[in-house]
Structures are given as C-alpha cells and as structure tokens.
Short mmCIF file of C-alpha atoms and ligand atoms in Angstrom, two decimals:
data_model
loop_
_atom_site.label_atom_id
_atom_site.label_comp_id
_atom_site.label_asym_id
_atom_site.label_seq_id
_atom_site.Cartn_x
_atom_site.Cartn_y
_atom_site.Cartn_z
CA UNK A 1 -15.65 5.09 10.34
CA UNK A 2 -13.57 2.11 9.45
CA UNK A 3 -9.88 3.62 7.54
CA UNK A 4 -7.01 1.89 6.00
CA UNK A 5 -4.08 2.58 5.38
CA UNK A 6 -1.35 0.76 3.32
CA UNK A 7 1.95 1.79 1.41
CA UNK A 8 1.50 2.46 -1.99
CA UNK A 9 5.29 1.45 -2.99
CA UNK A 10 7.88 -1.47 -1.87
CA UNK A 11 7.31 0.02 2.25
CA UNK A 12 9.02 2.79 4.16
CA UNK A 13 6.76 5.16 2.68
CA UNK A 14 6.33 7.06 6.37
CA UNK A 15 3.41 5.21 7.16
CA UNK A 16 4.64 5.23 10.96
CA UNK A 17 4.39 9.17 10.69
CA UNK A 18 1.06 9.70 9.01
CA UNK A 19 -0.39 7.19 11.77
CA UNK A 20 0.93 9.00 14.58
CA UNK A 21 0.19 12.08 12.82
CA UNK A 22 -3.76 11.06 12.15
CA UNK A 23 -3.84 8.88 15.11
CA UNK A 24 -6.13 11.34 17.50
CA UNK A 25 -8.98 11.54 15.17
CA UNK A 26 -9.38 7.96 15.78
CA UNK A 27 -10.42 5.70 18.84
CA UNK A 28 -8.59 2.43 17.85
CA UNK A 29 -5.38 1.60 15.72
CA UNK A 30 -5.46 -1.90 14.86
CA UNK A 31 -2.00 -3.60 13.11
CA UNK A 32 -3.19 -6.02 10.25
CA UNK A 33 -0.61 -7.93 8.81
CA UNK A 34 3.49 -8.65 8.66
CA UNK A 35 5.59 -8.81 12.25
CA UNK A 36 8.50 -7.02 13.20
CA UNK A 37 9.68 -6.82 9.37
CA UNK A 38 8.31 -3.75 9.18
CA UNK A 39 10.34 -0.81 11.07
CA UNK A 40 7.73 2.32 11.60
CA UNK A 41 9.54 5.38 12.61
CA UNK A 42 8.04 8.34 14.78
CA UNK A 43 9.55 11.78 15.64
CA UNK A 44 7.70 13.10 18.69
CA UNK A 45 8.82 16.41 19.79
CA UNK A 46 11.94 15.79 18.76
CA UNK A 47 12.15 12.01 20.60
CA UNK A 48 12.64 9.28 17.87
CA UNK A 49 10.37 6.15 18.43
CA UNK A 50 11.32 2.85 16.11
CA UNK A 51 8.64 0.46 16.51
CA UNK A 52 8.68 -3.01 14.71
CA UNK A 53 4.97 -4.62 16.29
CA UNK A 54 3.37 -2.16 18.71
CA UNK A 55 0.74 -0.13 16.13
CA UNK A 56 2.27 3.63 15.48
CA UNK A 57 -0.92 5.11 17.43
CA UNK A 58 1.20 4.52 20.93
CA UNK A 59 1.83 8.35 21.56
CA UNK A 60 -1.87 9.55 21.00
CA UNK A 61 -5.06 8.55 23.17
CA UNK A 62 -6.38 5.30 20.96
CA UNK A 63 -6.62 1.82 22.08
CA UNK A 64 -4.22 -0.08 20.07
CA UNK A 65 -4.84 -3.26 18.83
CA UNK A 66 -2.61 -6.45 16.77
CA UNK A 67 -4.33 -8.42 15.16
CA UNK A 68 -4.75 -12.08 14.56
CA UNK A 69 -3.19 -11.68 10.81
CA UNK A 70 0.05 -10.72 12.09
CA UNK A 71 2.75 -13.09 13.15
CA UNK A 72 4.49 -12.08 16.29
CA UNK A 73 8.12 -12.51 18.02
CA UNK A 74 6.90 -11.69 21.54
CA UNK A 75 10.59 -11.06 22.31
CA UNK A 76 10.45 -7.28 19.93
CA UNK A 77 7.24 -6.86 21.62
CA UNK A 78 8.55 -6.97 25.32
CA UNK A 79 11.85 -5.23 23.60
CA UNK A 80 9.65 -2.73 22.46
CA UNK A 81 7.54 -2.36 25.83
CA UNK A 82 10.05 -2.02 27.77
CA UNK A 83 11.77 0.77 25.45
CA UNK A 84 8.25 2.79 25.43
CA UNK A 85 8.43 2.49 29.46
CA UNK A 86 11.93 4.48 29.46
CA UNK A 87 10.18 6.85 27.89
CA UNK A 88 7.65 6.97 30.32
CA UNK A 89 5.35 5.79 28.17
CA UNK A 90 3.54 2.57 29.73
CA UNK A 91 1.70 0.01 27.59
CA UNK A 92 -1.14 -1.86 30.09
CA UNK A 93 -3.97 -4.08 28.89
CA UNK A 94 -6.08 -1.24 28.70
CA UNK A 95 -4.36 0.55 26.13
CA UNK A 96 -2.93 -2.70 23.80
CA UNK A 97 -4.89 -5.83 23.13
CA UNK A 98 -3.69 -8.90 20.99
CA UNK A 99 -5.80 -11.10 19.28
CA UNK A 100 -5.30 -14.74 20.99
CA UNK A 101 -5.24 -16.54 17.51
CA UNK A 102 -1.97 -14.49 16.75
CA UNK A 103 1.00 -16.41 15.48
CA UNK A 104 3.86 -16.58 17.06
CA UNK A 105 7.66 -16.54 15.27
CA UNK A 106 9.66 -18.99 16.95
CA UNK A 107 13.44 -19.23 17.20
CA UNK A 108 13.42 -21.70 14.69
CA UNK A 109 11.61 -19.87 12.62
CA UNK A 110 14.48 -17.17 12.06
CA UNK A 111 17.28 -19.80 12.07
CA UNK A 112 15.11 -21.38 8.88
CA UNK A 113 14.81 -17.90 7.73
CA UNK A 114 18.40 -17.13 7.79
CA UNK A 115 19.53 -20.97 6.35
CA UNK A 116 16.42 -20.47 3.17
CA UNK A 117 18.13 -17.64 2.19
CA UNK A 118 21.60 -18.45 2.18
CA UNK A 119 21.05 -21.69 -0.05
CA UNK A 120 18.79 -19.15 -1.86
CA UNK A 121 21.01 -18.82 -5.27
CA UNK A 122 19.01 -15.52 -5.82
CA UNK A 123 18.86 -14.02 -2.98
CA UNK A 124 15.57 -12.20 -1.77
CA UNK A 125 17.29 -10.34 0.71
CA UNK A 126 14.91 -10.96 3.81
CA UNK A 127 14.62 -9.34 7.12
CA UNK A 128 15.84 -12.81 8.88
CA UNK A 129 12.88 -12.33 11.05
CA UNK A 130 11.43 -15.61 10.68
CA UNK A 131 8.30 -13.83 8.59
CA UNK A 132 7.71 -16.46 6.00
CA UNK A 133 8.09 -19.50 7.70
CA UNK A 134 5.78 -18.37 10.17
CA UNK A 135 3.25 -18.10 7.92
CA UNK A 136 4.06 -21.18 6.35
CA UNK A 137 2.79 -22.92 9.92
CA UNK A 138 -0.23 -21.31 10.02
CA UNK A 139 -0.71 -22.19 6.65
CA UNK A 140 0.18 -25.70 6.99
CA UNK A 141 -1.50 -25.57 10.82
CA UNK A 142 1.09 -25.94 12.89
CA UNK A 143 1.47 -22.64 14.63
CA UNK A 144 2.00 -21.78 18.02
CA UNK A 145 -0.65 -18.87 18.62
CA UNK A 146 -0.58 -16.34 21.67
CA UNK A 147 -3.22 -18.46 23.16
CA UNK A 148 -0.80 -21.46 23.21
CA UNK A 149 1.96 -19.31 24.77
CA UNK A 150 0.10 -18.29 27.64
CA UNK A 151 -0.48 -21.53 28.98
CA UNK A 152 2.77 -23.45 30.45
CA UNK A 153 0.98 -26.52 29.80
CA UNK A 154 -0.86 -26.43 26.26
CA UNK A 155 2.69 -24.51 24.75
CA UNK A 156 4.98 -27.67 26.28
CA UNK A 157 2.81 -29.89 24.36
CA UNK A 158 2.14 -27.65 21.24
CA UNK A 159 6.24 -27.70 21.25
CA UNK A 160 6.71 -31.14 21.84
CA UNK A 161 4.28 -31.46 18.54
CA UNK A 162 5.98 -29.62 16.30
CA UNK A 163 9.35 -29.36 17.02
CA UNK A 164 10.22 -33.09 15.69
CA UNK A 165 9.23 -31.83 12.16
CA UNK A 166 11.29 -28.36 12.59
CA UNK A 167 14.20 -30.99 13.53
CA UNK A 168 13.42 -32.75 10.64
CA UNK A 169 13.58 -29.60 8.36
CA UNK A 170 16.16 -28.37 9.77
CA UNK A 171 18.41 -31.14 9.63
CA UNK A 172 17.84 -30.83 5.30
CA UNK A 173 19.94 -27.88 5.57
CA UNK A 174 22.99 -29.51 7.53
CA UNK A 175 22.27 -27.97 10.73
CA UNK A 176 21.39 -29.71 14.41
CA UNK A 177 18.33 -27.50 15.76
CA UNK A 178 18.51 -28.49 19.18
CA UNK A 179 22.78 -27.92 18.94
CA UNK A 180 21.17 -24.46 18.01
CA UNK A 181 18.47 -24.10 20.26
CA UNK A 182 21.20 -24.90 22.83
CA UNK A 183 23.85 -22.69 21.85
CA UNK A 184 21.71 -19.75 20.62
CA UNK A 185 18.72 -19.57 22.11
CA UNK A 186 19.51 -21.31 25.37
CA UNK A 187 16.21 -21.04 27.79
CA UNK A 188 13.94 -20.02 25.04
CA UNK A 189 11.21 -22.38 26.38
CA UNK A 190 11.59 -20.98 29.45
CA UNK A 191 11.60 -17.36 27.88
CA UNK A 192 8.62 -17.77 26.16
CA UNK A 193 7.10 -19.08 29.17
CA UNK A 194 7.49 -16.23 31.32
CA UNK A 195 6.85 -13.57 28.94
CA UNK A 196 3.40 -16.13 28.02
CA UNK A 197 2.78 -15.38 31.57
CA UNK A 198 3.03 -11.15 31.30
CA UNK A 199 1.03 -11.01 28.09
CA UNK A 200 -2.19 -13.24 29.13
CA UNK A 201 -3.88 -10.12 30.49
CA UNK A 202 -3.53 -8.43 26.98
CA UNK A 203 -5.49 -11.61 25.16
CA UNK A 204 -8.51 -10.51 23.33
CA UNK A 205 -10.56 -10.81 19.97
CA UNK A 206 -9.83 -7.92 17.83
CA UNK A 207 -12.72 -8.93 15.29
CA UNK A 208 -15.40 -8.50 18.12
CA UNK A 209 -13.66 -5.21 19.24
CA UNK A 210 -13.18 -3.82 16.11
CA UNK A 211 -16.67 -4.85 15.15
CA UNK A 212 -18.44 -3.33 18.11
CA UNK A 213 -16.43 -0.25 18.23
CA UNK A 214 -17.46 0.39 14.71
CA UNK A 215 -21.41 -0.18 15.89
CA UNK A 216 -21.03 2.17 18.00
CA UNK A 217 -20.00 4.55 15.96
CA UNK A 218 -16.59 4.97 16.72
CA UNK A 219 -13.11 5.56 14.22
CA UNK A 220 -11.05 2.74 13.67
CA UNK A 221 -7.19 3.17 11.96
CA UNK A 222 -6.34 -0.08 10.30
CA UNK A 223 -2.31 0.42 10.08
CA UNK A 224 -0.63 -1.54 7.12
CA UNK A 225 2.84 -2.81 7.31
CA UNK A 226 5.13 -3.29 4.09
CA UNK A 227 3.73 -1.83 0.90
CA UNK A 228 1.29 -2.82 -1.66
CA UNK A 229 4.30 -4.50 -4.08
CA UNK A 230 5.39 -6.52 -1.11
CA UNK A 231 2.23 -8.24 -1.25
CA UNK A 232 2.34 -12.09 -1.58
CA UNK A 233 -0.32 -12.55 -4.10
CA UNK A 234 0.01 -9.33 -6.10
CA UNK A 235 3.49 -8.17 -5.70
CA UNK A 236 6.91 -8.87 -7.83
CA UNK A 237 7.37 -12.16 -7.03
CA UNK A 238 9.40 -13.85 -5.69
CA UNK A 239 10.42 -10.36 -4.18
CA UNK A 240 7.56 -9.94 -1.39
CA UNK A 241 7.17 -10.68 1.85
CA UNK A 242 4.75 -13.60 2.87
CA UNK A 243 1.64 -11.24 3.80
CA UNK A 244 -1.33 -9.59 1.86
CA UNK A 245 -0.14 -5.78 2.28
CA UNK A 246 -3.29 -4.26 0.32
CA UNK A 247 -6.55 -3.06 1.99
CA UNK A 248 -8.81 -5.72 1.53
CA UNK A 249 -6.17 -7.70 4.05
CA UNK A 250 -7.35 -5.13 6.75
CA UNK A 251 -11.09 -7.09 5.91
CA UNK A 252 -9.59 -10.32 6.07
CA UNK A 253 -7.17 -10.03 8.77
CA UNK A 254 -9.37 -8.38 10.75
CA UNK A 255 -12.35 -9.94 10.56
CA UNK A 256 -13.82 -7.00 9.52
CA UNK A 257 -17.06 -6.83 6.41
CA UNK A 258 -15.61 -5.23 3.59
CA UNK A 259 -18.98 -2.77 3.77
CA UNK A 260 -17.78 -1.08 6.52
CA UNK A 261 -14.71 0.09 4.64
CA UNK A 262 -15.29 4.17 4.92
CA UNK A 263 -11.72 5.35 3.01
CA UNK A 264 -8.92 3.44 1.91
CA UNK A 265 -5.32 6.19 2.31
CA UNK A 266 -2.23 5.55 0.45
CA UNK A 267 1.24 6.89 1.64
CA UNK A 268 3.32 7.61 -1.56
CA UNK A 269 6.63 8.90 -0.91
CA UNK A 270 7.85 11.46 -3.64
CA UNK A 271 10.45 9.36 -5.23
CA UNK A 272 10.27 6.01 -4.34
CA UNK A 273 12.53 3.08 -2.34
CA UNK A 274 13.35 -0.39 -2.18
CA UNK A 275 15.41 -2.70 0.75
CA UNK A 276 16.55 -6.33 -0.40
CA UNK A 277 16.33 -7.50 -3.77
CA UNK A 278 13.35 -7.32 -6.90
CA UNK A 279 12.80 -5.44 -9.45
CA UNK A 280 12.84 -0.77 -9.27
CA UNK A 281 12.72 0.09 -13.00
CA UNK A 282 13.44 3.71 -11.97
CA UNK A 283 16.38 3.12 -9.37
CA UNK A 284 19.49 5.23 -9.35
CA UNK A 285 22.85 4.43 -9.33
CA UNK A 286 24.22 7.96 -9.45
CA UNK A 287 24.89 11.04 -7.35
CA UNK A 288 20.93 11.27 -7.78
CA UNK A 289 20.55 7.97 -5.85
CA UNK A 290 23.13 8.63 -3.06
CA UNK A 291 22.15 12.37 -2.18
CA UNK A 292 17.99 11.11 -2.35
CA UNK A 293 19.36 7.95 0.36
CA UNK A 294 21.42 10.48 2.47
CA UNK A 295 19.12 13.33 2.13
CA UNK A 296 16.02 11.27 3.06
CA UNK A 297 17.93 9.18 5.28
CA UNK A 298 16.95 6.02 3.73
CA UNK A 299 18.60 3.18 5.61
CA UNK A 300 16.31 0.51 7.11
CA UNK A 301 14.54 1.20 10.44
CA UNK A 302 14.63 -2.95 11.03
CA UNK A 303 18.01 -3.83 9.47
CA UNK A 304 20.03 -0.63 8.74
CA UNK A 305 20.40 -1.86 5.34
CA UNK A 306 20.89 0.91 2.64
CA UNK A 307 17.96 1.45 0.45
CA UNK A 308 17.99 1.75 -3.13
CA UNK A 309 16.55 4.44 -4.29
CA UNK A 310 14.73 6.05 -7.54
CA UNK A 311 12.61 8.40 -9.10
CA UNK A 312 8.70 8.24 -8.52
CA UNK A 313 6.91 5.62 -10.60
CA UNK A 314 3.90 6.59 -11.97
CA UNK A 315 2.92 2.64 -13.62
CA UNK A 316 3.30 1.03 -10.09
CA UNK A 317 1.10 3.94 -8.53
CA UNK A 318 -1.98 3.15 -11.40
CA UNK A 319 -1.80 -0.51 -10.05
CA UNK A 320 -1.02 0.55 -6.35
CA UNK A 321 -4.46 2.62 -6.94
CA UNK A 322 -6.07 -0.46 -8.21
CA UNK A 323 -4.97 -2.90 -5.64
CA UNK A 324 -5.92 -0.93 -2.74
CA UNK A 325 -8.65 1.25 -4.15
CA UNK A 326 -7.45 4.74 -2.41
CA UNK A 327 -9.55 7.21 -1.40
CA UNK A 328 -6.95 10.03 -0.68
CA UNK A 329 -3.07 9.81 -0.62
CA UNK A 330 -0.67 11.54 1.80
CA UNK A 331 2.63 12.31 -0.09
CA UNK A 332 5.27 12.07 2.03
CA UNK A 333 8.96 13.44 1.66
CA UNK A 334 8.36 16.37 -0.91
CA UNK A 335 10.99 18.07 1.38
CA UNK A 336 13.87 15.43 0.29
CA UNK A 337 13.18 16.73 -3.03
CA UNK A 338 14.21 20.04 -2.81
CA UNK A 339 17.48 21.25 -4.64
CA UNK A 340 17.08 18.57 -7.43
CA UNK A 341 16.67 19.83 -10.94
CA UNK A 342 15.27 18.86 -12.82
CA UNK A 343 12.74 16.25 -11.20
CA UNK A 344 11.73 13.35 -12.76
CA UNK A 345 8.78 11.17 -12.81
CA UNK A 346 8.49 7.79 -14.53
CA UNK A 347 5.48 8.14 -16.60
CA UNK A 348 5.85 5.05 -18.53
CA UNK A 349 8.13 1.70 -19.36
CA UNK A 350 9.84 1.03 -22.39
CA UNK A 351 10.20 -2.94 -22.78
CA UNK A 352 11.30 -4.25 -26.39
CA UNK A 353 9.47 -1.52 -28.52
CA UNK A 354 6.43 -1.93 -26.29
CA UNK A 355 5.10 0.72 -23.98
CA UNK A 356 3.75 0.13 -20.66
CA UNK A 357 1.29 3.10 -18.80
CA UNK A 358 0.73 -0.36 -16.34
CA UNK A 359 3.14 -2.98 -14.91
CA UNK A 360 3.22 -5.62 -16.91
CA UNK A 361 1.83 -8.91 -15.24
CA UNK A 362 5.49 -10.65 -14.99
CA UNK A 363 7.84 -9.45 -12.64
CA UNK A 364 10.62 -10.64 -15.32
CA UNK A 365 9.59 -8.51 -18.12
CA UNK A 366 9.34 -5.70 -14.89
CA UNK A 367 12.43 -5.87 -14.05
CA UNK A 368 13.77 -6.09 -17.76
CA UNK A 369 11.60 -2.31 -18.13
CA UNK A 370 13.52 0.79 -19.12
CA UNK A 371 11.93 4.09 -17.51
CA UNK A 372 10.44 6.87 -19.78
CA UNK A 373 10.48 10.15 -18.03
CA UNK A 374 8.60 13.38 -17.68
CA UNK A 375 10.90 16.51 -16.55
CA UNK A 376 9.24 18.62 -13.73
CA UNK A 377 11.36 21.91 -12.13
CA UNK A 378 12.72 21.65 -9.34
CA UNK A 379 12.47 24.45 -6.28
CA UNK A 380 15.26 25.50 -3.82
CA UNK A 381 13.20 26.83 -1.09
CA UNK A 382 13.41 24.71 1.82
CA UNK A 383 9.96 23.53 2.64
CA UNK A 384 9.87 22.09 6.13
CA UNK A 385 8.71 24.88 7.54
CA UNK A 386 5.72 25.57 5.57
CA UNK A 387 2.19 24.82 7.09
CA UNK A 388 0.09 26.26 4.55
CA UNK A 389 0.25 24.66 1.11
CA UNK A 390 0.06 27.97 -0.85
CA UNK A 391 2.96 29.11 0.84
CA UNK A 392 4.87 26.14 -1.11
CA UNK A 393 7.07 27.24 -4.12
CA UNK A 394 4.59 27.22 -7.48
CA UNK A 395 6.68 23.91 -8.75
CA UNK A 396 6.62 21.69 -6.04
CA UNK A 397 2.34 22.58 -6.16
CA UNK A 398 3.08 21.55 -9.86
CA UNK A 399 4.54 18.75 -8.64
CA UNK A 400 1.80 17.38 -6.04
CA UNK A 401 -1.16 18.73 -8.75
CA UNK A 402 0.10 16.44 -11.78
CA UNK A 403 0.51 13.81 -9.90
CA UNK A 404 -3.01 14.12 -8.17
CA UNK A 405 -4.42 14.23 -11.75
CA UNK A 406 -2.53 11.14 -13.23
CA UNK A 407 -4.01 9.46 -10.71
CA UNK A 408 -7.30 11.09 -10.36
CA UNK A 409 -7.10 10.46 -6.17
CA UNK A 410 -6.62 14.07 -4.04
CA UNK A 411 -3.41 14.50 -2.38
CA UNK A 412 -4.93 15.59 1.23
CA UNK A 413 -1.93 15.77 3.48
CA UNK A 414 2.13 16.54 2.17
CA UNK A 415 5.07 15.58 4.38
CA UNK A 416 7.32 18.03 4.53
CA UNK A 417 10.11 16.32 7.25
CA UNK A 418 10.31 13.50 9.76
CA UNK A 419 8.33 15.78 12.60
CA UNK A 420 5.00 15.31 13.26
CA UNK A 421 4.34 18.73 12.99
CA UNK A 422 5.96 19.21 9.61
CA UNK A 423 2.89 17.87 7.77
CA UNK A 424 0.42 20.03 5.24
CA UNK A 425 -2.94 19.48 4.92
CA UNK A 426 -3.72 20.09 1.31
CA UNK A 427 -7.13 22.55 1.16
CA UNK A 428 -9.54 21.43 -2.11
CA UNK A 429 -9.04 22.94 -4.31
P1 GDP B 501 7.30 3.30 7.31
O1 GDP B 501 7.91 1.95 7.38
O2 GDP B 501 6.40 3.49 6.14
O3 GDP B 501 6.65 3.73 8.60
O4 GDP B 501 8.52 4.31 7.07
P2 GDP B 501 9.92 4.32 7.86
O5 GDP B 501 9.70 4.92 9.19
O6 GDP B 501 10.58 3.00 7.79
O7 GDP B 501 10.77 5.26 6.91
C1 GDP B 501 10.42 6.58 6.69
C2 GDP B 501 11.59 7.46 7.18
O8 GDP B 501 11.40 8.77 6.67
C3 GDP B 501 11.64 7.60 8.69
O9 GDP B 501 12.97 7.77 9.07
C4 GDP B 501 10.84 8.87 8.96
O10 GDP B 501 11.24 9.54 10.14
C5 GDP B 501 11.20 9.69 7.74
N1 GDP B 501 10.15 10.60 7.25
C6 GDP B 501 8.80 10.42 7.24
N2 GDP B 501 8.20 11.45 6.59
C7 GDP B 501 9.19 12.28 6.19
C8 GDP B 501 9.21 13.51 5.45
O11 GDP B 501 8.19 14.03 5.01
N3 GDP B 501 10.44 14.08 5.21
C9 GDP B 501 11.60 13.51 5.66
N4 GDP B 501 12.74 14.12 5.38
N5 GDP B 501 11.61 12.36 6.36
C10 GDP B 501 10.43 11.74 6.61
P1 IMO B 502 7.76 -1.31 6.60
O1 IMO B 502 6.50 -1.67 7.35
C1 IMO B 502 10.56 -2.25 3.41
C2 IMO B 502 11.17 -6.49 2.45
C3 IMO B 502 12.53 -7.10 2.77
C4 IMO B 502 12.65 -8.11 1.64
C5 IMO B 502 11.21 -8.61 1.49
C6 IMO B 502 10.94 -9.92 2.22
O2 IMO B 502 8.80 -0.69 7.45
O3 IMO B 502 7.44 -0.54 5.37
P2 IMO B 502 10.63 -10.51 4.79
O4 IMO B 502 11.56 -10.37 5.96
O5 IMO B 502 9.35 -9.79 4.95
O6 IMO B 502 10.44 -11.95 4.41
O7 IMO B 502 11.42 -9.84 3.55
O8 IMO B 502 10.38 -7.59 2.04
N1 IMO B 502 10.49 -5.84 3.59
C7 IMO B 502 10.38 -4.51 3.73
N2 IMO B 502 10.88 -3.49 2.99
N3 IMO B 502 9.78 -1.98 4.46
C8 IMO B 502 9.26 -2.98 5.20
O9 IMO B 502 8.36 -2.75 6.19
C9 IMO B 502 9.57 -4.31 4.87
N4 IMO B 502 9.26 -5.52 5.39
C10 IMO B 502 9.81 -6.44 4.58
O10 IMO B 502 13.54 -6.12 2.71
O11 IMO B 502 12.99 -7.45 0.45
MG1 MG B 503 9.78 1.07 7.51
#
C-alpha cells in the first residue's frame, strides 16, 4: 500500500496532524519534497511538536524516511533532533534514514535567499530558508548532497568548487560572501563538518527502501510539504515555492513507479489560508478574516508570520482534485468554523462578465477574480468534542456533504481541533 498525501490549498492545511494521526497504520513515512519551509505542527497529549524536516510520523512506531527530493539545512535537522531528545524522544539510524543524494541548503544559500527578495520589486514573501536557490544547484549541478557532507575530504573540495561562483553571485548584489561567511556564519565549514560526521550512519537509498518495503507488502505514508498551489510548475506563479507539491512528485522524488500508487489523500482545511504574497480571490479583510486567523490560530509554524485568511474555494479545490488525483480528503478545522453565520463557500469567480467554475490558466486574471458565493448556516455547538459524526449539528453535516458532492471525492476523516484525538472518521454513507 503505497499513500500520498499533499495539501490541497496554498499549505498549512494540518497535514502534520493527519500524518501523526494516520501514522500507525503505516510502516514507513517518507518526506518527498520542500526543506524546512514547511512548519508541520503536532499536538500529542497535550505536548506541541513543530517540526520543519523530520517526517510528522516521529511519535508513532514507523521508520521515517527524507528523501532525496528534498533539500536539507542539516542545522534544523540537528535543531530538531536534539528538541525531540528533550522530549525523550530519540531519533537513531534505525528509526530515520536520509537518502545520500539529498541536497543540502548552504549558508549562502539563505543569504541569496534573503538579498533575491529584497531587490525583488514584488515581493514573494519567502521563508528566507535558502529553498529556491537550493534547487537552483541541483538544477544547474552544483549541489552539495548529504553524501558530500559526510566526507571531510570530498565536502572541502565540493566547497572549494563552488563557492568561487556563489562569490561571484553574490558580489552582483553588493555584498562580500566571505565578509559574511565570516561575520555570520563563522565556523560553518567546520559545523557542517562535524554534524557530516553524526549523520553518516543515517545515509541510505530511500528508492530501494521504499521499493522493497512495498514488495513486501508493507504501508508506506508519502508526507507532502507545502500545498498543491505552491507547486512550481502548476501553481500561481511567481507565488510558489521551488518544489513539485502534487502527488505524482511522491513518484518522482521518490523513485517510486507511479503503479504502485494505492490512494492519493488531500487535506482541505474548511476555509482556506495563505502566508507571503499571490493571489486568494476569497481572502478577508474584515472581522471575518481576523476572528478565522485568531480562532484557528493561523500564524506561521516556520516564520510566525500572520496568515491571510478566506472563505473555502471551491474552483482551486476542482483543480487541486485534478492535480493530485485524490482518492479521499480529510477536512480539517470544521471546529474554527463554528459561531460564523452565515458560512460561505466560493463556488465560482466572476472576472470581466466571465464566469469561472475552474481557475483560469493565468495567475493575473486569478488574482484580478471576484468571488461568487453560496450561503451555508452556520452551527453554534462546539464540536471538538464530538467523535461520532452523527453527533455533529445537521449544518455542519450539510456543510462536509455539499462539499463531498461538488467534488465527487468522500470526506473520510473531519478535524475537529489541534489534538490528535479530536479527529472524526466519517462512516459511508
Ligand atoms: P501543516 O503545515 O499542513 O502541517 O499545518 P500547520 O501545522 O502549519 O498548521 C495547522 C495548524 O492548525 C496547527 O497549528 C495545528 O495544530 C492546527 N490544527 C490542525 N488541525 C486542526 C483542527 O482541526 N482544528 C484546529 N482548531 N486546529 C487544527
Ligand atoms: P507547510 O508544509 C505555507 C510559501 C511562502 C512563500 C512561498 C515561497 O507548512 O504547509 P519558499 O520559502 O518556499 O521559497 O517560499 O511559499 N510557503 C508556505 N506557505 N505553508 C508552507 O509549508 C510553506 N512553505 C512555503 O510563505 O509564499
Ligand atoms: Mg505548516
């Protein structure tokens, strides 16, 4: 059983939770794509994990795995080992592998990060994690992969390579890299060396393990970061971030024959959320918008940025469906709904007399869109503590069922709060 799962929106959908939540049923969690962009949040019996690299499987019995598509700053990933270990939760080889081809984000990768965008005149409003230009060396073949960091020698001489072009580039923007190598990141070669050093026991090829764990007939969790209108290729550019965020990345990334696919889940949060810049046709700049960012807590997990927020929309979900080709979605946050009435749904776009069920194919004309709305009722009950889904109020079932139907994918689980335990599964119906 080969699963993926991937946000269905602009990320932050609660994909951390559903994985945690689902994680036991599988044997292996694998981490596909992105780097410590993404900021996966997890409330354990009542302990709050934030994890940025290390898959959201970590408190359940799976191996976890990162794959090779995912670019890496092994500085969050010691950060984040060493936070799991105060928690008494210890990561060895056995339980975490990492792909040897992975790439690694350098320091100058986030100082070229944070210098693109400021000379950016529209901003895209990055994480400043280095992400893109990352990807633009493995693209262009001059990464430094985990392989490369492990060995003193072969990452001297991978450095000494590379680093007289990042001078180069650098220096195009005004700035002396090794002035900031020296001031910022003093020792970083030295750094990198000695953390090379703790992670060579965790080198491994997550195509061969993923491959033979699915020959033998056990589950593999392919965790998404981001969300499907992130992705580079099919997103709103130039508002994505520099990976492929849609299922058949998992294949890619992973190394992995698209015929094994066995279900493809997509987490849809009940209104939807954006951090940094691009287009939301349905955002809210009212009361709406604040008490849906304070009741839902939406603030980023990686950059405590506020997020902007905005009624479910139904035209990105048809091509979220499309892109990713769900099997089942997992609605998360029906709870944050509760009190508003009435709800709204975006059911279609209004653009210069024309009407759009589907995005239309130019993230201009997107973001020039006017919403056209469908009025639900809302409920007052508070839902979090509801297991079983006919114990729900009659409109929030409303609610789940239209949506389910637009769509014509089930709605199998509903989140109902942050908890792992305040999840419903959805009986068919
Ligand atoms: P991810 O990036 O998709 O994993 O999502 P994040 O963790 O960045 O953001 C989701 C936020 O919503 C986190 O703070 C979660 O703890 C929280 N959350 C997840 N599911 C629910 C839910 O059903 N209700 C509420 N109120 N919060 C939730
Ligand atoms: P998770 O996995 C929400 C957004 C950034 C910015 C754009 C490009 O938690 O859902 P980047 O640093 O990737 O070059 O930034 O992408 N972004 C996210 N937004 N959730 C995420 O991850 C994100 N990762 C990147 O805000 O708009
Ligand atoms: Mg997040």
């Amino acid at each position: 059983m080969f699963t993926i799962i991937t946000g269905s929106q602009f990320g932050d959908e609660g994909k951390g939770k559903v994985v945690d939540l689902l994680a036991d049923e599988y044997d292996m969690i694998v981490r596909f794509q992105g780097g410590d962009n993404a900021g996966h949040t997890i409330i354990h019996e009542g302990e709050k994990f934030k994890l940025h690299i290390i898959p959201s499987g970590i408190l359940s019995r799976p191996r976890l795995l990162i794959g090779p598509g995912v670019v890496m700053n092994p500085e969050i990933l010691i950060q984040e080992i060493e936070m799991l270990s105060e928690k008494n939760i210890i990561i060895k080889p056995e339980k975490l592998g990492i792909d040897a081809k992975t790439s690694i984000i350098m320091p100058y990768h986030i100082r070229l990060d944070e210098l693109g965008e400021a000379v950016r005149s529209e901003k895209i409003g990055t994480t400043r994690r280095g992400i893109a230009y990352a990807y633009m060396d493995k693209v262009a073949r001059d990464e430094v992969q985990l392989s490369d960091i492990v060995d003193e020698k072969r990452f001297k001489k991978r450095i000494n390579e590379v680093l007289p072009q990042k001078r180069r580039l650098i220096k195009s923007f005004g700035e002396d890299l090794d002035e900031y190598l020296e001031t910022e990141e003093e020792g970083w070669v030295d750094r990198y060396v000695e953390i090379g050093k703790k992670l060579k026991s965790y080198l491994t090829d997550v195509s061969r393990e993923v491959n033979d764990a699915l020959s033998s007939g056990k589950k593999v969790l392919a965790e998404g970061a981001q969300g499907t209108h992130l992705d580079l290729i099919h997103g709103t550019q130039k508002y994505v971030t520099s990976s492929s965020t849609i299922a058949g990345s998992a294949c890619t990334n992973l190394g992995v024959g698209p015929t094994r696919v066995t279900g493809v889940i997509g987490i849809v949060k009940a209104y939807i959320t954006r951090v940094g810049e691009g287009p939301l046709p349905t955002e809210l700049h009212d009361e709406t918008g604040d008490r849906l960012r304070e009741r839902g807590g939406e603030y980023g997990t990686t950059t405590g940025r506020p997020r902007r927020c905005g009624w479910l929309d139904l035209p990105l979900l048809r091509k979220s469906v499309n892109l990713n080709g769900y099997t089942e979605i997992v609605l998360t946050k029906l709870d944050v709904l509760t009190g508003l009435n009435p709800i709204k749904v975006c059911h279609a776009y209004k653009h210069k007399n024309k009407k759009f069920e589907y995005p239309p194919h130019e993230t201009h004309i997107l973001s020039e869109c006017t919403p056209e709305y469908t009025e639900f009722e809302g409920w007052n009950e508070k839902i979090s503590d509801i297991r079983n889904y006919n114990d729900l109020p009659e409109n929030a079932k409303t609610y789940i069922e239209q949506i389910e139907e637009i769509v014509s994918i089930p709605v199998t689980y509903i989140s109902v709060g942050p908890d792992r335990r305040e999840m419903i599964k959805k009986p068919d119906l």
